[in-house]
Amino acid sequence: MSKNVYRNNESTVLYGVLKITYGSYGGSTPYPICLKACSEYLGEDQDYYFTMVSSGAAFRLTWNNTKWDLSNVDIYHTFEESNKG
C-alpha cells in the first residue's frame, strides 16, 4: 500500500484522508467521523453508524432523553420527531 505522506520532525500529513468536520458522513460526533475517515484511508469501507456503535459513541445518544443535554452527542438524530420543523 503506497500512500502520499509528508513527514518532518514535528508532524506527519496523510494526504487523502477526509477533512474532519461537523457534518462529514452526515454525523456530528468527531471520534466516529475520524474512525470512518481512517478506515477509508486504509481501504476499508465502514458505515458511519458502525463506527458510532463500535466506538461506544452511540451509547451517548440515550444518555438523557428528557431534556437538551450537551452530554448527548448527535442528539438531533436520536428521535424521528427531530426531523420535523
mmCIF file with all atom_site columns, C-alpha atoms in Angstrom:
data_model
loop_
_atom_site.group_PDB
_atom_site.id
_atom_site.type_symbol
_atom_site.label_atom_id
_atom_site.label_alt_id
_atom_site.label_comp_id
_atom_site.label_asym_id
_atom_site.label_entity_id
_atom_site.label_seq_id
_atom_site.pdbx_PDB_ins_code
_atom_site.Cartn_x
_atom_site.Cartn_y
_atom_site.Cartn_z
_atom_site.occupancy
_atom_site.B_iso_or_equiv
_atom_site.pdbx_formal_charge
_atom_site.auth_seq_id
_atom_site.auth_comp_id
_atom_site.auth_asym_id
_atom_site.auth_atom_id
_atom_site.pdbx_PDB_model_num
ATOM 1  C CA . MET A 1 1  ? 0.000   0.000  0.000  1.00 0.00 ? 1  MET A CA 1
ATOM 2  C CA . SER A 1 2  ? 1.618   3.224  -1.164 1.00 0.00 ? 2  SER A CA 1
ATOM 3  C CA . LYS A 1 3  ? 0.150   6.469  0.174  1.00 0.00 ? 3  LYS A CA 1
ATOM 4  C CA . ASN A 1 4  ? 1.199   10.071 -0.287 1.00 0.00 ? 4  ASN A CA 1
ATOM 5  C CA . VAL A 1 5  ? 2.731   11.115 3.051  1.00 0.00 ? 5  VAL A CA 1
ATOM 6  C CA . TYR A 1 6  ? 4.648   14.216 4.159  1.00 0.00 ? 6  TYR A CA 1
ATOM 7  C CA . ARG A 1 7  ? 6.824   13.969 7.287  1.00 0.00 ? 7  ARG A CA 1
ATOM 8  C CA . ASN A 1 8  ? 9.063   16.289 9.238  1.00 0.00 ? 8  ASN A CA 1
ATOM 9  C CA . ASN A 1 9  ? 10.318  16.276 12.840 1.00 0.00 ? 9  ASN A CA 1
ATOM 10 C CA . GLU A 1 10 ? 7.104   17.740 14.252 1.00 0.00 ? 10 GLU A CA 1
ATOM 11 C CA . SER A 1 11 ? 4.243   16.343 12.186 1.00 0.00 ? 11 SER A CA 1
ATOM 12 C CA . THR A 1 12 ? 3.012   13.895 9.589  1.00 0.00 ? 12 THR A CA 1
ATOM 13 C CA . VAL A 1 13 ? 0.416   14.660 6.923  1.00 0.00 ? 13 VAL A CA 1
ATOM 14 C CA . LEU A 1 14 ? -1.525  11.804 5.323  1.00 0.00 ? 14 LEU A CA 1
ATOM 15 C CA . TYR A 1 15 ? -2.883  13.067 2.007  1.00 0.00 ? 15 TYR A CA 1
ATOM 16 C CA . GLY A 1 16 ? -6.191  11.535 1.019  1.00 0.00 ? 16 GLY A CA 1
ATOM 17 C CA . VAL A 1 17 ? -7.799  11.385 4.475  1.00 0.00 ? 17 VAL A CA 1
ATOM 18 C CA . LEU A 1 18 ? -11.140 13.193 4.502  1.00 0.00 ? 18 LEU A CA 1
ATOM 19 C CA . LYS A 1 19 ? -11.071 16.530 6.349  1.00 0.00 ? 19 LYS A CA 1
ATOM 20 C CA . ILE A 1 20 ? -12.919 16.004 9.619  1.00 0.00 ? 20 ILE A CA 1
ATOM 21 C CA . THR A 1 21 ? -15.769 18.499 10.022 1.00 0.00 ? 21 THR A CA 1
ATOM 22 C CA . TYR A 1 22 ? -19.188 18.502 11.640 1.00 0.00 ? 22 TYR A CA 1
ATOM 23 C CA . GLY A 1 23 ? -21.499 17.033 9.046  1.00 0.00 ? 23 GLY A CA 1
ATOM 24 C CA . SER A 1 24 ? -18.934 14.694 7.488  1.00 0.00 ? 24 SER A CA 1
ATOM 25 C CA . TYR A 1 25 ? -20.740 11.454 6.638  1.00 0.00 ? 25 TYR A CA 1
ATOM 26 C CA . GLY A 1 26 ? -23.944 13.016 7.977  1.00 0.00 ? 26 GLY A CA 1
ATOM 27 C CA . GLY A 1 27 ? -22.738 12.980 11.585 1.00 0.00 ? 27 GLY A CA 1
ATOM 28 C CA . SER A 1 28 ? -21.672 15.423 14.234 1.00 0.00 ? 28 SER A CA 1
ATOM 29 C CA . THR A 1 29 ? -19.662 13.169 16.530 1.00 0.00 ? 29 THR A CA 1
ATOM 30 C CA . PRO A 1 30 ? -15.961 13.768 15.829 1.00 0.00 ? 30 PRO A CA 1
ATOM 31 C CA . TYR A 1 31 ? -14.431 10.498 17.053 1.00 0.00 ? 31 TYR A CA 1
ATOM 32 C CA . PRO A 1 32 ? -16.575 8.148  14.898 1.00 0.00 ? 32 PRO A CA 1
ATOM 33 C CA . ILE A 1 33 ? -16.064 10.503 11.933 1.00 0.00 ? 33 ILE A CA 1
ATOM 34 C CA . CYS A 1 34 ? -12.289 10.180 12.465 1.00 0.00 ? 34 CYS A CA 1
ATOM 35 C CA . LEU A 1 35 ? -12.577 6.380  12.653 1.00 0.00 ? 35 LEU A CA 1
ATOM 36 C CA . LYS A 1 36 ? -14.527 6.264  9.398  1.00 0.00 ? 36 LYS A CA 1
ATOM 37 C CA . ALA A 1 37 ? -12.064 8.573  7.627  1.00 0.00 ? 37 ALA A CA 1
ATOM 38 C CA . CYS A 1 38 ? -9.100  6.483  8.822  1.00 0.00 ? 38 CYS A CA 1
ATOM 39 C CA . SER A 1 39 ? -10.753 3.219  7.808  1.00 0.00 ? 39 SER A CA 1
ATOM 40 C CA . GLU A 1 40 ? -11.403 4.631  4.321  1.00 0.00 ? 40 GLU A CA 1
ATOM 41 C CA . TYR A 1 41 ? -7.770  5.751  4.099  1.00 0.00 ? 41 TYR A CA 1
ATOM 42 C CA . LEU A 1 42 ? -6.688  2.203  4.980  1.00 0.00 ? 42 LEU A CA 1
ATOM 43 C CA . GLY A 1 43 ? -9.004  0.749  2.320  1.00 0.00 ? 43 GLY A CA 1
ATOM 44 C CA . GLU A 1 44 ? -11.933 -0.432 4.449  1.00 0.00 ? 44 GLU A CA 1
ATOM 45 C CA . ASP A 1 45 ? -15.396 0.973  3.852  1.00 0.00 ? 45 ASP A CA 1
ATOM 46 C CA . GLN A 1 46 ? -17.188 1.083  7.214  1.00 0.00 ? 46 GLN A CA 1
ATOM 47 C CA . ASP A 1 47 ? -20.584 2.742  7.707  1.00 0.00 ? 47 ASP A CA 1
ATOM 48 C CA . TYR A 1 48 ? -20.654 5.829  9.931  1.00 0.00 ? 48 TYR A CA 1
ATOM 49 C CA . TYR A 1 49 ? -23.247 4.048  12.070 1.00 0.00 ? 49 TYR A CA 1
ATOM 50 C CA . PHE A 1 50 ? -20.889 1.083  12.537 1.00 0.00 ? 50 PHE A CA 1
ATOM 51 C CA . THR A 1 51 ? -18.158 3.414  13.828 1.00 0.00 ? 51 THR A CA 1
ATOM 52 C CA . MET A 1 52 ? -20.700 5.033  16.180 1.00 0.00 ? 52 MET A CA 1
ATOM 53 C CA . VAL A 1 53 ? -21.576 1.635  17.667 1.00 0.00 ? 53 VAL A CA 1
ATOM 54 C CA . SER A 1 54 ? -18.100 0.121  17.711 1.00 0.00 ? 54 SER A CA 1
ATOM 55 C CA . SER A 1 55 ? -16.577 3.195  19.394 1.00 0.00 ? 55 SER A CA 1
ATOM 56 C CA . GLY A 1 56 ? -19.269 3.362  22.078 1.00 0.00 ? 56 GLY A CA 1
ATOM 57 C CA . ALA A 1 57 ? -20.412 6.802  20.911 1.00 0.00 ? 57 ALA A CA 1
ATOM 58 C CA . ALA A 1 58 ? -23.917 5.501  20.130 1.00 0.00 ? 58 ALA A CA 1
ATOM 59 C CA . PHE A 1 59 ? -24.487 4.923  23.859 1.00 0.00 ? 59 PHE A CA 1
ATOM 60 C CA . ARG A 1 60 ? -24.314 8.666  24.464 1.00 0.00 ? 60 ARG A CA 1
ATOM 61 C CA . LEU A 1 61 ? -27.385 9.185  22.249 1.00 0.00 ? 61 LEU A CA 1
ATOM 62 C CA . THR A 1 62 ? -29.573 7.809  25.046 1.00 0.00 ? 62 THR A CA 1
ATOM 63 C CA . TRP A 1 63 ? -27.794 9.486  27.956 1.00 0.00 ? 63 TRP A CA 1
ATOM 64 C CA . ASN A 1 64 ? -30.551 11.946 28.856 1.00 0.00 ? 64 ASN A CA 1
ATOM 65 C CA . ASN A 1 65 ? -33.699 11.840 26.739 1.00 0.00 ? 65 ASN A CA 1
ATOM 66 C CA . THR A 1 66 ? -35.738 14.159 28.964 1.00 0.00 ? 66 THR A CA 1
ATOM 67 C CA . LYS A 1 67 ? -34.005 17.434 28.024 1.00 0.00 ? 67 LYS A CA 1
ATOM 68 C CA . TRP A 1 68 ? -31.427 19.012 25.736 1.00 0.00 ? 68 TRP A CA 1
ATOM 69 C CA . ASP A 1 69 ? -28.182 17.972 27.372 1.00 0.00 ? 69 ASP A CA 1
ATOM 70 C CA . LEU A 1 70 ? -24.741 18.777 25.975 1.00 0.00 ? 70 LEU A CA 1
ATOM 71 C CA . SER A 1 71 ? -23.509 15.377 27.145 1.00 0.00 ? 71 SER A CA 1
ATOM 72 C CA . ASN A 1 72 ? -25.786 13.936 24.431 1.00 0.00 ? 72 ASN A CA 1
ATOM 73 C CA . VAL A 1 73 ? -23.739 13.906 21.253 1.00 0.00 ? 73 VAL A CA 1
ATOM 74 C CA . ASP A 1 74 ? -25.566 13.999 17.931 1.00 0.00 ? 74 ASP A CA 1
ATOM 75 C CA . ILE A 1 75 ? -28.886 14.368 19.774 1.00 0.00 ? 75 ILE A CA 1
ATOM 76 C CA . TYR A 1 76 ? -30.530 15.670 16.607 1.00 0.00 ? 76 TYR A CA 1
ATOM 77 C CA . HIS A 1 77 ? -30.589 12.123 15.217 1.00 0.00 ? 77 HIS A CA 1
ATOM 78 C CA . THR A 1 78 ? -31.956 10.464 18.369 1.00 0.00 ? 78 THR A CA 1
ATOM 79 C CA . PHE A 1 79 ? -35.681 10.713 17.694 1.00 0.00 ? 79 PHE A CA 1
ATOM 80 C CA . GLU A 1 80 ? -37.703 10.675 14.458 1.00 0.00 ? 80 GLU A CA 1
ATOM 81 C CA . GLU A 1 81 ? -39.554 13.843 15.538 1.00 0.00 ? 81 GLU A CA 1
ATOM 82 C CA . SER A 1 82 ? -36.276 15.806 15.336 1.00 0.00 ? 82 SER A CA 1
ATOM 83 C CA . ASN A 1 83 ? -36.628 15.763 11.525 1.00 0.00 ? 83 ASN A CA 1
ATOM 84 C CA . LYS A 1 84 ? -39.841 17.796 11.663 1.00 0.00 ? 84 LYS A CA 1
ATOM 85 C CA . GLY A 1 85 ? -39.512 21.565 11.583 1.00 0.00 ? 85 GLY A CA 1
#
